Amino acid sequence: MTRKNEQIILAKRPQGIPNMDTFEFKQTDIPEPEKNEVLVRTLYVSVDPYMRGRMREGKSYVTPFPLGEVITGGVIGEVIQSKADEFNEGDIVIGHLGWQEFSTARSNEIRSIDPDAAPISTHLGILGMPGLTAYFGLLDIGQPKEGETVVVSGAAGAVGSTAGQIAKIKGARVVGIAGTNEKIAYLKEQLGFDEAINYKTENSIKSALKQACPEGVDVYFDNVGGEISDAVISQFNTFARMPVCGAISSYNNTEPDLGPRIQPQLIKTRALVKGFLIGDYSSQYKEGARDLGRWLREGKLTYEENIVEGFHQIPSAFIGLFRGENIGKQLVKVADRNRS
Ligand code: NAP
């Protein structure tokens, strides 16, 4: 039987947390690369919270996924046929490609990664977009100083676990907020966080924070928004800095989330609250990747990957992000290298 190309398309725009009806599996022929294109066999697919925003209708900072079309995201693959001078068969490449087993890509849509320098999956995690997000958001906006208290929400995820460790490298006291006891143990025992709070079991996040941050909060790296962030902001010190990285607690809301009015607290503390997108730092990616790579080699930085195997697991891995199923970077392994 001729080998087909399995794909995942956006079947419905989800209301609330996406479910399996959001997605549809489809089979097509394996595409033929044209001149200046390569055929890529998918090895790893990254599932990321921001993709939930693309499932909505209406323009945001990224365009919505069209209904009925293949969902796209971060993919690592192997070139299995090349009609582009820059790439050879066997090259390992990364790009924004489809949730499908085979993709064609123009040479300017992908770049090669060195499979011998680090495990290739790390280019979708600690050495890739999430790692760089933590690096630039924390260091450019948060600017943690030795002895300051840094709070990180979504602390056991891909971005949060990196942000917290970088804050430790900079000599800060780091407090993480996450949703399971296993994650709390991971933050304290594996990553060296000074304190960690389980927001799902604490009666009052504010009281837990007061206890964990007796000298107040100087930097808050926010991945989640909502009530967790309301509580952290209430503990801000004068001139606190808050890189607003993500607001996953509201991504599945159908109505806008209302909260306390924070302006008086911001005036009192003269806090800096700044949203950012990783793309803002694209001209500095090399510098960030160099530091992250060096810290990894020096053992100052560590990482966890939650890798599920099998193309069909992509939707459930994505949905799992909103249920807190992952520690570290959530990935789906679709195929091994060098096997057709
Ligand atoms: P992640 O943290 O690895 O995975 C998502 C985690 O969010 C889950 O494991 C879960 O952990 C937590 N979560 C889910 N629903 C929640 C809720 N209602 N309240 C609180 N926590 C909840 O994902 P990531 O890729 O590292 O991304 C983290 C955040 O950064 C996301 O908000 C994402 O959109 C944002 N981001 C922004 C940029 C940018 O350019 N600004 C780039 C990358 C990522 P718990 O068990 O702790 O609940």
Short mmCIF file of C-alpha atoms and ligand atoms in Angstrom, two decimals:
data_model
loop_
_atom_site.label_atom_id
_atom_site.label_comp_id
_atom_site.label_asym_id
_atom_site.label_seq_id
_atom_site.Cartn_x
_atom_site.Cartn_y
_atom_site.Cartn_z
CA MET A 1 0.00 0.00 0.00
CA THR A 2 1.28 3.50 -0.82
CA ARG A 3 2.37 5.46 2.21
CA LYS A 4 -0.02 8.33 3.03
CA ASN A 5 0.47 11.61 4.85
CA GLU A 6 -1.50 11.77 8.10
CA GLN A 7 -2.63 15.30 9.00
CA ILE A 8 -4.55 17.06 11.78
CA ILE A 9 -6.90 19.82 10.77
CA LEU A 10 -8.87 22.32 12.84
CA ALA A 11 -12.40 20.94 12.56
CA LYS A 12 -14.22 23.30 14.97
CA ARG A 13 -13.42 26.46 16.89
CA PRO A 14 -13.47 25.33 20.54
CA GLN A 15 -15.69 26.85 23.22
CA GLY A 16 -13.80 26.55 26.49
CA ILE A 17 -11.10 23.90 26.74
CA PRO A 18 -10.56 22.20 23.35
CA ASN A 19 -11.66 18.57 23.11
CA MET A 20 -11.20 15.83 20.53
CA ASP A 21 -14.03 17.27 18.40
CA THR A 22 -11.84 20.33 17.83
CA PHE A 23 -9.56 18.21 15.66
CA GLU A 24 -9.95 15.88 12.71
CA PHE A 25 -7.46 13.39 11.30
CA LYS A 26 -7.13 13.30 7.54
CA GLN A 27 -4.99 11.36 5.06
CA THR A 28 -3.55 12.82 1.88
CA ASP A 29 -0.79 11.93 -0.53
CA ILE A 30 2.74 12.75 0.54
CA PRO A 31 3.54 16.09 -1.14
CA GLU A 32 6.23 16.48 -3.81
CA PRO A 33 8.81 19.21 -3.17
CA GLU A 34 9.22 21.80 -5.91
CA LYS A 35 12.40 23.65 -6.83
CA ASN A 36 13.96 25.34 -3.75
CA GLU A 37 11.85 23.14 -1.50
CA VAL A 38 12.55 20.11 0.65
CA LEU A 39 10.38 17.26 1.88
CA VAL A 40 10.54 17.02 5.67
CA ARG A 41 9.55 14.01 7.72
CA THR A 42 8.20 15.15 11.09
CA LEU A 43 10.13 13.88 14.11
CA TYR A 44 8.89 16.12 16.97
CA VAL A 45 5.86 18.38 17.24
CA SER A 46 5.66 21.13 19.83
CA VAL A 47 2.30 21.84 21.43
CA ASP A 48 2.12 25.36 22.88
CA PRO A 49 -0.51 27.29 24.87
CA TYR A 50 -0.47 30.25 22.44
CA MET A 51 -1.96 27.95 19.78
CA ARG A 52 -5.25 28.09 21.70
CA GLY A 53 -5.46 31.79 20.76
CA ARG A 54 -5.09 30.88 17.09
CA MET A 55 -8.11 28.57 17.34
CA ARG A 56 -10.34 31.61 18.01
CA GLU A 57 -11.90 33.67 15.33
CA GLY A 58 -10.80 37.28 15.08
CA LYS A 59 -7.43 38.89 14.79
CA SER A 60 -4.98 38.83 17.65
CA TYR A 61 -1.21 39.27 17.44
CA VAL A 62 -1.23 36.12 15.31
CA THR A 63 -3.76 35.27 12.63
CA PRO A 64 -6.33 32.58 13.46
CA PHE A 65 -5.92 29.05 12.11
CA PRO A 66 -8.32 28.67 9.19
CA LEU A 67 -11.04 26.07 9.76
CA GLY A 68 -10.53 22.88 7.78
CA GLU A 69 -6.81 23.41 7.32
CA VAL A 70 -3.77 21.73 8.81
CA ILE A 71 -2.78 23.22 12.17
CA THR A 72 0.73 24.64 12.19
CA GLY A 73 3.35 25.02 14.89
CA GLY A 74 6.92 24.31 15.89
CA VAL A 75 8.23 21.12 14.25
CA ILE A 76 11.58 19.37 14.08
CA GLY A 77 12.06 17.04 11.16
CA GLU A 78 14.46 15.30 8.88
CA VAL A 79 14.98 16.25 5.25
CA ILE A 80 14.15 13.15 3.21
CA GLN A 81 14.24 14.75 -0.23
CA SER A 82 15.90 18.02 -1.21
CA LYS A 83 15.43 20.26 -4.21
CA ALA A 84 17.08 23.18 -2.41
CA ASP A 85 20.84 23.82 -2.57
CA GLU A 86 21.06 24.69 1.14
CA PHE A 87 19.79 21.31 2.40
CA ASN A 88 20.79 17.67 2.02
CA GLU A 89 18.92 14.49 2.76
CA GLY A 90 19.40 13.60 6.42
CA ASP A 91 19.63 17.22 7.62
CA ILE A 92 17.71 17.90 10.82
CA VAL A 93 15.68 21.07 10.51
CA ILE A 94 13.31 23.21 12.57
CA GLY A 95 10.50 25.40 11.35
CA HIS A 96 6.91 26.45 11.65
CA LEU A 97 5.35 23.50 9.83
CA GLY A 98 2.14 21.50 9.87
CA TRP A 99 0.73 18.94 12.28
CA GLN A 100 1.34 16.27 9.66
CA GLU A 101 3.79 13.47 9.08
CA PHE A 102 5.35 15.00 5.95
CA SER A 103 5.65 18.66 4.94
CA THR A 104 7.22 20.48 2.07
CA ALA A 105 9.08 23.63 3.05
CA ARG A 106 10.84 26.39 1.16
CA SER A 107 14.45 26.82 2.14
CA ASN A 108 13.69 30.13 3.90
CA GLU A 109 11.01 28.50 6.09
CA ILE A 110 13.35 26.13 7.92
CA ARG A 111 16.83 26.17 9.40
CA SER A 112 19.28 23.38 10.15
CA ILE A 113 20.10 22.35 13.69
CA ASP A 114 23.20 20.51 14.80
CA PRO A 115 22.03 17.09 16.02
CA ASP A 116 25.34 16.47 17.80
CA ALA A 117 25.42 19.65 19.91
CA ALA A 118 22.38 18.84 22.08
CA PRO A 119 19.38 16.49 21.91
CA ILE A 120 17.38 17.75 18.93
CA SER A 121 14.16 18.08 20.96
CA THR A 122 15.76 20.83 23.09
CA HIS A 123 15.44 23.21 20.12
CA LEU A 124 11.68 23.22 20.74
CA GLY A 125 12.21 23.72 24.49
CA ILE A 126 15.04 25.00 26.59
CA LEU A 127 17.21 26.04 23.61
CA GLY A 128 14.25 27.16 21.52
CA MET A 129 11.25 29.46 21.74
CA PRO A 130 10.25 28.72 25.38
CA GLY A 131 13.83 29.01 26.69
CA LEU A 132 14.39 32.28 24.84
CA THR A 133 11.05 33.61 26.11
CA ALA A 134 12.16 33.00 29.69
CA TYR A 135 15.60 34.48 29.02
CA PHE A 136 14.53 37.77 27.44
CA GLY A 137 11.37 38.32 29.48
CA LEU A 138 13.18 37.80 32.75
CA LEU A 139 16.48 39.52 31.98
CA ASP A 140 15.28 42.43 29.85
CA ILE A 141 12.07 43.30 31.71
CA GLY A 142 12.40 41.56 35.08
CA GLN A 143 16.08 42.45 35.61
CA PRO A 144 16.44 40.41 38.83
CA LYS A 145 19.20 41.46 41.20
CA GLU A 146 21.07 39.45 43.78
CA GLY A 147 19.01 38.94 46.93
CA GLU A 148 15.73 40.08 45.36
CA THR A 149 12.61 37.92 45.49
CA VAL A 150 11.39 36.62 42.13
CA VAL A 151 8.01 34.89 41.83
CA VAL A 152 7.25 32.74 38.79
CA SER A 153 3.78 31.43 37.96
CA GLY A 154 3.32 28.42 35.68
CA ALA A 155 6.65 27.62 37.30
CA ALA A 156 6.97 23.94 36.36
CA GLY A 157 6.25 24.47 32.67
CA ALA A 158 8.66 25.02 29.80
CA VAL A 159 8.99 28.80 30.17
CA GLY A 160 8.48 29.04 33.94
CA SER A 161 11.01 26.37 34.89
CA THR A 162 13.65 28.15 32.80
CA ALA A 163 12.77 31.64 34.08
CA GLY A 164 13.05 30.49 37.68
CA GLN A 165 16.42 28.85 37.13
CA ILE A 166 17.80 31.94 35.36
CA ALA A 167 16.64 34.02 38.34
CA LYS A 168 18.61 31.63 40.60
CA ILE A 169 21.68 32.03 38.37
CA LYS A 170 21.33 35.80 38.90
CA GLY A 171 21.37 35.28 42.68
CA ALA A 172 17.70 35.91 43.41
CA ARG A 173 15.48 34.14 45.92
CA VAL A 174 12.95 32.27 43.78
CA VAL A 175 9.39 31.27 44.60
CA GLY A 176 7.41 29.16 42.12
CA ILE A 177 3.66 28.69 41.81
CA ALA A 178 2.35 25.49 40.20
CA GLY A 179 -0.61 23.11 40.29
CA THR A 180 0.47 19.72 41.68
CA ASN A 181 2.52 18.42 44.61
CA GLU A 182 4.76 16.57 42.15
CA LYS A 183 5.54 19.91 40.49
CA ILE A 184 6.21 21.54 43.88
CA ALA A 185 8.70 18.79 44.73
CA TYR A 186 10.32 19.14 41.28
CA LEU A 187 10.77 22.89 41.71
CA LYS A 188 12.32 22.61 45.16
CA GLU A 189 14.28 19.39 44.86
CA GLN A 190 15.39 19.35 41.21
CA LEU A 191 15.53 23.03 40.28
CA GLY A 192 16.58 24.54 43.62
CA PHE A 193 13.67 26.97 43.97
CA ASP A 194 13.63 28.41 47.51
CA GLU A 195 9.89 27.99 47.97
CA ALA A 196 7.01 26.66 45.91
CA ILE A 197 3.25 27.07 46.30
CA ASN A 198 0.56 24.69 45.05
CA TYR A 199 -2.19 27.08 43.99
CA LYS A 200 -4.73 24.28 43.77
CA THR A 201 -4.42 23.16 47.39
CA GLU A 202 -3.73 26.46 49.22
CA ASN A 203 -6.80 28.08 50.83
CA SER A 204 -5.36 31.52 50.20
CA ILE A 205 -2.61 32.13 47.64
CA LYS A 206 -2.09 35.56 49.19
CA SER A 207 -1.38 34.12 52.66
CA ALA A 208 0.90 31.46 51.17
CA LEU A 209 2.78 34.18 49.29
CA LYS A 210 3.13 36.34 52.41
CA GLN A 211 4.74 33.39 54.12
CA ALA A 212 6.95 32.44 51.14
CA CYS A 213 7.98 36.05 50.41
CA PRO A 214 8.46 37.71 53.82
CA GLU A 215 10.31 40.59 52.17
CA GLY A 216 7.74 41.14 49.42
CA VAL A 217 8.01 40.55 45.66
CA ASP A 218 10.53 42.39 43.47
CA VAL A 219 10.01 40.56 40.17
CA TYR A 220 6.96 38.62 39.02
CA PHE A 221 7.34 36.54 35.84
CA ASP A 222 3.70 35.98 34.93
CA ASN A 223 2.68 33.02 32.81
CA VAL A 224 -0.89 32.62 33.98
CA GLY A 225 -2.76 35.87 34.86
CA GLY A 226 -6.05 35.68 36.78
CA GLU A 227 -6.37 35.28 40.53
CA ILE A 228 -2.82 34.01 40.97
CA SER A 229 -1.49 37.25 39.51
CA ASP A 230 -3.91 39.36 41.56
CA ALA A 231 -2.41 37.79 44.68
CA VAL A 232 1.20 38.29 43.59
CA ILE A 233 0.65 41.94 42.58
CA SER A 234 -0.76 42.63 46.05
CA GLN A 235 2.69 41.70 47.45
CA PHE A 236 4.74 43.98 45.19
CA ASN A 237 7.62 45.99 46.61
CA THR A 238 8.45 49.48 45.42
CA PHE A 239 9.77 49.42 41.85
CA ALA A 240 8.70 45.81 41.27
CA ARG A 241 8.95 44.55 37.68
CA MET A 242 6.41 42.26 36.04
CA PRO A 243 7.16 40.71 32.64
CA VAL A 244 3.71 39.65 31.39
CA CYS A 245 4.53 36.55 29.39
CA GLY A 246 1.25 34.64 29.28
CA ALA A 247 -2.26 34.45 30.74
CA ILE A 248 -3.14 30.78 30.33
CA SER A 249 -5.83 30.98 33.04
CA SER A 250 -7.96 33.00 30.61
CA TYR A 251 -7.18 31.35 27.28
CA ASN A 252 -10.30 29.18 27.40
CA ASN A 253 -12.62 31.87 28.77
CA THR A 254 -15.64 32.78 26.73
CA GLU A 255 -16.16 36.05 28.65
CA PRO A 256 -13.50 38.58 29.69
CA ASP A 257 -12.02 37.89 33.12
CA LEU A 258 -12.70 40.57 35.73
CA GLY A 259 -10.39 41.22 38.66
CA PRO A 260 -9.37 43.84 41.17
CA ARG A 261 -8.42 47.30 39.92
CA ILE A 262 -4.64 47.30 40.23
CA GLN A 263 -3.85 50.92 39.32
CA PRO A 264 -3.61 52.21 42.93
CA GLN A 265 -1.19 49.38 43.78
CA LEU A 266 0.90 50.18 40.69
CA ILE A 267 1.04 53.88 41.62
CA LYS A 268 1.93 53.11 45.23
CA THR A 269 4.72 50.72 44.21
CA ARG A 270 5.68 52.45 40.92
CA ALA A 271 5.79 48.92 39.49
CA LEU A 272 6.63 48.25 35.86
CA VAL A 273 4.14 45.92 34.14
CA LYS A 274 5.20 45.08 30.61
CA GLY A 275 3.79 42.59 28.14
CA PHE A 276 6.13 41.12 25.55
CA LEU A 277 6.26 38.66 22.69
CA ILE A 278 9.33 36.58 22.06
CA GLY A 279 9.40 37.85 18.46
CA ASP A 280 10.29 41.30 19.85
CA TYR A 281 13.75 39.89 20.56
CA SER A 282 14.41 38.13 17.26
CA SER A 283 17.53 40.18 16.54
CA GLN A 284 19.05 38.90 19.83
CA TYR A 285 18.18 35.18 19.63
CA LYS A 286 21.80 34.16 19.07
CA GLU A 287 22.96 35.85 22.25
CA GLY A 288 20.16 34.21 24.26
CA ALA A 289 20.77 30.75 22.79
CA ARG A 290 24.50 31.09 23.48
CA ASP A 291 23.93 31.86 27.19
CA LEU A 292 21.30 29.14 27.60
CA GLY A 293 23.60 26.61 25.91
CA ARG A 294 26.53 27.61 28.12
CA TRP A 295 24.47 27.37 31.33
CA LEU A 296 23.24 23.94 30.24
CA ARG A 297 26.79 22.71 29.61
CA GLU A 298 27.95 24.17 32.93
CA GLY A 299 25.13 22.35 34.73
CA LYS A 300 23.61 25.63 35.96
CA LEU A 301 20.45 24.98 33.99
CA THR A 302 18.49 21.78 33.71
CA TYR A 303 15.28 20.86 31.93
CA GLU A 304 12.52 18.33 31.76
CA GLU A 305 10.61 17.21 28.68
CA ASN A 306 7.24 15.50 28.77
CA ILE A 307 7.41 13.49 25.56
CA VAL A 308 4.45 11.43 24.41
CA GLU A 309 4.92 9.15 21.43
CA GLY A 310 2.76 8.88 18.35
CA PHE A 311 1.25 11.27 15.84
CA HIS A 312 -2.27 10.55 17.12
CA GLN A 313 -1.32 11.81 20.58
CA ILE A 314 -0.89 15.42 19.38
CA PRO A 315 -4.44 16.64 20.22
CA SER A 316 -4.46 15.08 23.69
CA ALA A 317 -0.97 16.44 24.43
CA PHE A 318 -2.20 19.90 23.46
CA ILE A 319 -5.35 19.62 25.59
CA GLY A 320 -3.18 18.36 28.47
CA LEU A 321 -1.47 21.76 28.69
CA PHE A 322 -4.71 23.22 30.03
CA ARG A 323 -5.05 20.42 32.55
CA GLY A 324 -1.51 20.88 33.83
CA GLU A 325 -0.42 17.40 32.71
CA ASN A 326 3.14 18.42 31.78
CA ILE A 327 6.28 19.02 33.78
CA GLY A 328 8.68 20.96 31.56
CA LYS A 329 8.26 21.14 27.81
CA GLN A 330 5.36 19.19 26.28
CA LEU A 331 6.38 17.48 23.04
CA VAL A 332 5.08 14.73 20.80
CA LYS A 333 7.56 12.36 19.22
CA VAL A 334 6.24 11.35 15.83
CA ALA A 335 9.13 9.33 14.36
CA ASP A 336 12.74 8.33 14.88
CA ARG A 337 15.52 9.70 12.72
CA ASN A 338 16.71 7.80 9.63
CA ARG A 339 13.75 5.51 9.22
CA SER A 340 11.36 5.78 6.32
P1 NAP B 1 3.70 25.26 30.06
O1 NAP B 1 3.85 26.15 31.26
O2 NAP B 1 4.73 24.25 29.79
O3 NAP B 1 2.30 24.51 30.10
C1 NAP B 1 1.15 25.10 30.53
C2 NAP B 1 0.99 25.02 32.07
O4 NAP B 1 0.10 26.06 32.48
C3 NAP B 1 0.32 23.75 32.56
O5 NAP B 1 1.22 22.70 32.75
C4 NAP B 1 -0.35 24.19 33.85
O6 NAP B 1 0.48 23.93 34.97
C5 NAP B 1 -0.51 25.70 33.68
N1 NAP B 1 -1.93 26.05 33.63
C6 NAP B 1 -2.86 25.54 32.79
N2 NAP B 1 -4.07 26.10 33.05
C7 NAP B 1 -3.87 26.96 34.09
C8 NAP B 1 -4.72 27.83 34.83
N3 NAP B 1 -6.03 27.94 34.55
N4 NAP B 1 -4.18 28.57 35.85
C9 NAP B 1 -2.87 28.48 36.13
N5 NAP B 1 -2.01 27.68 35.47
C10 NAP B 1 -2.51 26.93 34.46
O7 NAP B 1 3.55 26.21 28.79
P2 NAP B 1 4.68 27.18 28.24
O8 NAP B 1 4.88 26.88 26.80
O9 NAP B 1 5.85 27.18 29.16
O10 NAP B 1 3.96 28.60 28.31
C11 NAP B 1 3.77 29.25 29.57
C12 NAP B 1 3.07 30.58 29.35
O11 NAP B 1 3.92 31.43 28.58
C13 NAP B 1 1.76 30.47 28.57
O12 NAP B 1 0.84 31.39 29.10
C14 NAP B 1 2.17 30.86 27.17
O13 NAP B 1 1.09 31.36 26.41
C15 NAP B 1 3.22 31.91 27.46
N6 NAP B 1 4.20 32.15 26.40
C16 NAP B 1 4.37 33.43 25.97
C17 NAP B 1 5.32 33.73 25.02
C18 NAP B 1 5.51 35.16 24.62
O14 NAP B 1 6.14 35.41 23.60
N7 NAP B 1 5.01 36.12 25.39
C19 NAP B 1 6.09 32.71 24.46
C20 NAP B 1 5.92 31.38 24.93
C21 NAP B 1 4.95 31.12 25.91
P3 NAP B 1 -0.13 23.87 36.49
O15 NAP B 1 -0.15 22.44 36.85
O16 NAP B 1 0.87 24.66 37.25
O17 NAP B 1 -1.49 24.48 36.45
#
